[in-house]
Amino acid sequence: MALKDYNDKRKFDETTEPKGKTKKSDDKLIFVIQRHAASRLHYDFRLEMEGVLKSWAVPKGPSLNSDDKRLAMMVEDHPYNYKDFEGNIPEGNYGAGQVEVWDSGTYEPLDQASKLSDEKELLKELKSGSLKFILHGKKLKGEFALVKMKNTDNNAWLLIKHKDKFAKDEYYAEENVSPKSLVSKFLEEKKSPKSSKKKS
């Protein structure tokens, strides 16, 4: 079962995360990026394939600078309905921390000459360890690649922005794009000491 690992790691009587069920988009394939303030802040990059969201944890987040090669660790598949999930995963649960949708939209394979359907082409590239696609998001647009790293952890990939009209030459800091996010506020609250109650 594609979502067995996802379901086994979660206590659905304690977390509001959706239960693992497969579902497909009616039209174009979707992607979502969630900013996740777990034990360490990272970005979860998810691509729809085969009724689930293929997922990578990107510690430094995606970049629009084509010189950047961001580490992306492949994790368990997530259910399609996870695309809308936002909120707090309680302490003691897998991935405990605040989650918010950072970007979302549709995507398609870069290879438009393929005789395969979009999904089959993407699955073929995923299996080969070199996935090239075009994102149509609110923040992220244009050509990207996910490339599996050789001679390292089997789950280690690199997320790379191709040099196109959407690429930026300057340093790209994800936290500067939407600094007053729910996650940023959550992190600030975690850092600040709790006010002590005055004794009566």
Tab-separated table of N, CA and C in Angstrom, residues 59-147:
chain	number	residue	atom	x	y	z
A	59	PRO	N	15.676	21.104	3.625
A	59	PRO	CA	16.066	21.875	4.819
A	59	PRO	C	16.164	23.378	4.595
A	60	LYS	N	16.761	23.807	3.490
A	60	LYS	CA	16.934	25.246	3.240
A	60	LYS	C	15.836	25.822	2.369
A	61	GLY	N	14.898	25.001	1.951
A	61	GLY	CA	13.813	25.479	1.107
A	61	GLY	C	14.234	25.603	-0.344
A	62	PRO	N	13.271	25.721	-1.243
A	62	PRO	CA	13.574	25.871	-2.665
A	62	PRO	C	14.187	27.232	-2.952
A	63	SER	N	14.906	27.334	-4.069
A	63	SER	CA	15.538	28.596	-4.449
A	63	SER	C	15.204	28.926	-5.896
A	64	LEU	N	15.165	30.219	-6.201
A	64	LEU	CA	14.975	30.674	-7.579
A	64	LEU	C	16.313	31.024	-8.232
A	65	ASN	N	17.394	30.827	-7.495
A	65	ASN	CA	18.731	31.068	-8.032
A	65	ASN	C	19.263	29.758	-8.609
A	66	SER	N	19.579	29.758	-9.902
A	66	SER	CA	19.994	28.524	-10.569
A	66	SER	C	21.363	28.022	-10.112
A	67	ASP	N	22.103	28.858	-9.393
A	67	ASP	CA	23.395	28.413	-8.855
A	67	ASP	C	23.231	27.572	-7.592
A	68	ASP	N	22.069	27.637	-6.986
A	68	ASP	CA	21.816	26.882	-5.751
A	68	ASP	C	21.440	25.440	-6.060
A	69	LYS	N	21.973	24.537	-5.263
A	69	LYS	CA	21.590	23.127	-5.330
A	69	LYS	C	21.148	22.738	-3.928
A	70	ARG	N	19.848	22.693	-3.735
A	70	ARG	CA	19.306	22.482	-2.394
A	70	ARG	C	19.070	20.991	-2.116
A	71	LEU	N	19.610	20.515	-0.994
A	71	LEU	CA	19.405	19.137	-0.584
A	71	LEU	C	17.918	18.877	-0.375
A	72	ALA	N	17.435	17.751	-0.890
A	72	ALA	CA	16.035	17.351	-0.737
A	72	ALA	C	16.001	15.869	-0.373
A	73	MET	N	15.557	15.570	0.839
A	73	MET	CA	15.514	14.184	1.305
A	73	MET	C	14.133	13.594	1.037
A	74	MET	N	14.081	12.542	0.239
A	74	MET	CA	12.789	11.932	-0.081
A	74	MET	C	12.241	11.226	1.157
A	75	VAL	N	10.972	11.484	1.446
A	75	VAL	CA	10.305	10.880	2.600
A	75	VAL	C	9.108	10.073	2.110
A	76	GLU	N	8.301	9.587	3.040
A	76	GLU	CA	7.172	8.734	2.660
A	76	GLU	C	6.131	9.513	1.847
A	77	ASP	N	5.413	8.785	0.988
A	77	ASP	CA	4.320	9.396	0.238
A	77	ASP	C	3.277	9.953	1.195
A	78	HIS	N	2.676	11.071	0.819
A	78	HIS	CA	1.591	11.667	1.589
A	78	HIS	C	0.295	11.609	0.780
A	79	PRO	N	-0.858	11.591	1.463
A	79	PRO	CA	-2.128	11.532	0.727
A	79	PRO	C	-2.391	12.819	-0.045
A	80	TYR	N	-3.151	12.707	-1.104
A	80	TYR	CA	-3.491	13.843	-1.962
A	80	TYR	C	-4.081	14.996	-1.147
A	81	ASN	N	-4.952	14.675	-0.190
A	81	ASN	CA	-5.619	15.727	0.593
A	81	ASN	C	-4.680	16.472	1.532
A	82	TYR	N	-3.445	16.017	1.640
A	82	TYR	CA	-2.475	16.732	2.476
A	82	TYR	C	-2.129	18.086	1.857
A	83	LYS	N	-2.461	18.268	0.594
A	83	LYS	CA	-2.157	19.517	-0.111
A	83	LYS	C	-2.766	20.736	0.577
A	84	ASP	N	-3.840	20.541	1.316
A	84	ASP	CA	-4.522	21.659	1.977
A	84	ASP	C	-4.232	21.731	3.474
A	85	PHE	N	-3.419	20.806	3.980
A	85	PHE	CA	-3.234	20.747	5.432
A	85	PHE	C	-2.417	21.926	5.957
A	86	GLU	N	-2.958	22.569	6.971
A	86	GLU	CA	-2.266	23.606	7.738
A	86	GLU	C	-2.663	23.435	9.193
A	87	GLY	N	-1.752	23.749	10.080
A	87	GLY	CA	-2.090	23.656	11.500
A	87	GLY	C	-0.933	23.126	12.309
A	88	ASN	N	-1.230	22.799	13.571
A	88	ASN	CA	-0.198	22.350	14.494
A	88	ASN	C	-0.300	20.846	14.711
A	89	ILE	N	0.820	20.144	14.472
A	89	ILE	CA	0.899	18.722	14.805
A	89	ILE	C	1.375	18.662	16.254
A	90	PRO	N	0.574	18.072	17.151
A	90	PRO	CA	0.891	18.133	18.587
A	90	PRO	C	2.208	17.454	18.965
A	91	GLU	N	2.796	17.935	20.054
A	91	GLU	CA	4.017	17.327	20.598
A	91	GLU	C	3.755	15.844	20.862
A	92	GLY	N	4.789	15.034	20.645
A	92	GLY	CA	4.655	13.596	20.850
A	92	GLY	C	4.213	12.859	19.605
A	93	ASN	N	3.876	13.617	18.556
A	93	ASN	CA	3.476	13.016	17.288
A	93	ASN	C	4.582	13.185	16.250
A	94	TYR	N	4.592	12.302	15.266
A	94	TYR	CA	5.581	12.358	14.197
A	94	TYR	C	5.474	13.709	13.476
A	95	GLY	N	6.591	14.414	13.341
A	95	GLY	CA	6.593	15.701	12.650
A	95	GLY	C	5.963	16.824	13.448
A	96	ALA	N	5.969	16.703	14.775
A	96	ALA	CA	5.326	17.716	15.625
A	96	ALA	C	5.815	19.122	15.280
A	97	GLY	N	4.874	20.054	15.177
A	97	GLY	CA	5.207	21.439	14.856
A	97	GLY	C	4.156	22.071	13.970
A	98	GLN	N	4.402	23.313	13.594
A	98	GLN	CA	3.444	24.093	12.819
A	98	GLN	C	3.671	23.898	11.317
A	99	VAL	N	2.576	23.742	10.583
A	99	VAL	CA	2.627	23.546	9.129
A	99	VAL	C	1.757	24.592	8.447
A	100	GLU	N	2.247	25.180	7.363
A	100	GLU	CA	1.421	26.059	6.547
A	100	GLU	C	1.776	25.871	5.074
A	101	VAL	N	0.811	26.109	4.210
A	101	VAL	CA	1.058	26.042	2.775
A	101	VAL	C	1.845	27.280	2.368
A	102	TRP	N	3.017	27.078	1.786
A	102	TRP	CA	3.890	28.177	1.372
A	102	TRP	C	3.690	28.508	-0.103
A	103	ASP	N	3.448	27.505	-0.912
A	103	ASP	CA	3.168	27.716	-2.336
A	103	ASP	C	2.431	26.505	-2.872
A	104	SER	N	1.670	26.706	-3.932
A	104	SER	CA	0.941	25.595	-4.555
A	104	SER	C	0.577	25.983	-5.979
A	105	GLY	N	0.207	24.993	-6.750
A	105	GLY	CA	-0.176	25.229	-8.142
A	105	GLY	C	-0.185	23.920	-8.908
A	106	THR	N	0.023	24.010	-10.199
A	106	THR	CA	0.082	22.817	-11.035
A	106	THR	C	1.493	22.664	-11.592
A	107	TYR	N	1.766	21.472	-12.124
A	107	TYR	CA	3.087	21.251	-12.722
A	107	TYR	C	2.966	20.252	-13.856
A	108	GLU	N	3.989	20.217	-14.686
A	108	GLU	CA	4.009	19.332	-15.840
A	108	GLU	C	5.444	18.965	-16.169
A	109	PRO	N	5.660	17.860	-16.898
A	109	PRO	CA	7.035	17.501	-17.254
A	109	PRO	C	7.636	18.508	-18.219
A	110	LEU	N	8.936	18.695	-18.127
A	110	LEU	CA	9.626	19.599	-19.039
A	110	LEU	C	9.624	19.034	-20.463
A	111	ASP	N	9.724	17.711	-20.563
A	111	ASP	CA	9.754	17.047	-21.867
A	111	ASP	C	8.344	16.979	-22.454
A	112	GLN	N	8.018	17.946	-23.293
A	112	GLN	CA	6.692	17.987	-23.915
A	112	GLN	C	6.626	17.138	-25.185
A	113	ALA	N	7.782	16.602	-25.609
A	113	ALA	CA	7.814	15.783	-26.826
A	113	ALA	C	7.577	14.301	-26.528
A	114	SER	N	7.510	13.958	-25.244
A	114	SER	CA	7.328	12.561	-24.870
A	114	SER	C	5.993	12.026	-25.368
A	115	LYS	N	5.982	10.777	-25.779
A	115	LYS	CA	4.749	10.133	-26.239
A	115	LYS	C	3.931	9.601	-25.067
A	116	LEU	N	4.533	9.634	-23.878
A	116	LEU	CA	3.840	9.179	-22.680
A	116	LEU	C	2.936	10.280	-22.134
A	117	SER	N	1.968	9.900	-21.305
A	117	SER	CA	1.156	10.905	-20.610
A	117	SER	C	2.065	11.658	-19.648
A	118	ASP	N	1.645	12.841	-19.202
A	118	ASP	CA	2.458	13.635	-18.273
A	118	ASP	C	2.852	12.803	-17.052
A	119	GLU	N	1.879	12.124	-16.471
A	119	GLU	CA	2.139	11.366	-15.248
A	119	GLU	C	3.112	10.213	-15.489
A	120	LYS	N	2.935	9.504	-16.583
A	120	LYS	CA	3.826	8.374	-16.876
A	120	LYS	C	5.242	8.850	-17.179
A	121	GLU	N	5.363	9.995	-17.844
A	121	GLU	CA	6.681	10.555	-18.113
A	121	GLU	C	7.375	10.935	-16.803
A	122	LEU	N	6.631	11.561	-15.901
A	122	LEU	CA	7.199	11.961	-14.616
A	122	LEU	C	7.598	10.755	-13.777
A	123	LEU	N	6.776	9.710	-13.792
A	123	LEU	CA	7.093	8.490	-13.052
A	123	LEU	C	8.341	7.811	-13.612
A	124	LYS	N	8.474	7.838	-14.930
A	124	LYS	CA	9.659	7.263	-15.571
A	124	LYS	C	10.914	8.022	-15.133
A	125	GLU	N	10.820	9.353	-15.114
A	125	GLU	CA	11.955	10.174	-14.713
A	125	GLU	C	12.270	10.010	-13.223
A	126	LEU	N	11.218	9.878	-12.420
A	126	LEU	CA	11.411	9.662	-10.983
A	126	LEU	C	12.203	8.374	-10.754
A	127	LYS	N	11.818	7.331	-11.453
A	127	LYS	CA	12.500	6.039	-11.326
A	127	LYS	C	13.955	6.133	-11.787
A	128	SER	N	14.217	6.971	-12.795
A	128	SER	CA	15.575	7.105	-13.325
A	128	SER	C	16.457	7.970	-12.434
A	129	GLY	N	15.827	8.727	-11.527
A	129	GLY	CA	16.595	9.585	-10.620
A	129	GLY	C	16.890	10.966	-11.168
A	130	SER	N	16.197	11.360	-12.235
A	130	SER	CA	16.374	12.703	-12.799
A	130	SER	C	15.012	13.194	-13.278
A	131	LEU	N	14.420	14.051	-12.470
A	131	LEU	CA	13.053	14.512	-12.690
A	131	LEU	C	13.083	15.987	-13.086
A	132	LYS	N	12.576	16.313	-14.293
A	132	LYS	CA	12.581	17.692	-14.778
A	132	LYS	C	11.148	18.130	-15.055
A	133	PHE	N	10.796	19.308	-14.530
A	133	PHE	CA	9.396	19.717	-14.597
A	133	PHE	C	9.266	21.237	-14.594
A	134	ILE	N	8.068	21.696	-14.924
A	134	ILE	CA	7.745	23.127	-14.925
A	134	ILE	C	6.694	23.371	-13.846
A	135	LEU	N	6.978	24.301	-12.943
A	135	LEU	CA	6.037	24.664	-11.884
A	135	LEU	C	5.230	25.894	-12.288
A	136	HIS	N	3.941	25.842	-12.021
A	136	HIS	CA	3.051	26.990	-12.231
A	136	HIS	C	2.473	27.357	-10.859
A	137	GLY	N	3.306	27.969	-10.027
A	137	GLY	CA	2.876	28.321	-8.683
A	137	GLY	C	2.705	29.810	-8.513
A	138	LYS	N	2.443	30.226	-7.296
A	138	LYS	CA	2.318	31.655	-6.987
A	138	LYS	C	3.695	32.265	-6.737
A	139	LYS	N	4.568	31.516	-6.074
A	139	LYS	CA	5.925	31.983	-5.797
A	139	LYS	C	6.937	31.346	-6.734
A	140	LEU	N	6.801	30.057	-6.955
A	140	LEU	CA	7.747	29.331	-7.801
A	140	LEU	C	7.170	29.092	-9.187
A	141	LYS	N	7.903	29.546	-10.193
A	141	LYS	CA	7.468	29.380	-11.576
A	141	LYS	C	8.653	28.934	-12.423
A	142	GLY	N	8.353	28.251	-13.508
A	142	GLY	CA	9.402	27.879	-14.444
A	142	GLY	C	9.968	26.491	-14.223
A	143	GLU	N	11.151	26.279	-14.803
A	143	GLU	CA	11.748	24.955	-14.868
A	143	GLU	C	12.588	24.620	-13.622
A	144	PHE	N	12.387	23.403	-13.147
A	144	PHE	CA	13.135	22.878	-12.001
A	144	PHE	C	13.547	21.440	-12.285
A	145	ALA	N	14.470	20.941	-11.473
A	145	ALA	CA	14.873	19.545	-11.569
A	145	ALA	C	15.092	18.978	-10.172
A	146	LEU	N	14.765	17.717	-10.019
A	146	LEU	CA	15.127	16.948	-8.833
A	146	LEU	C	16.060	15.841	-9.312
A	147	VAL	N	17.277	15.844	-8.795
A	147	VAL	CA	18.281	14.888	-9.254
A	147	VAL	C	18.771	14.060	-8.065
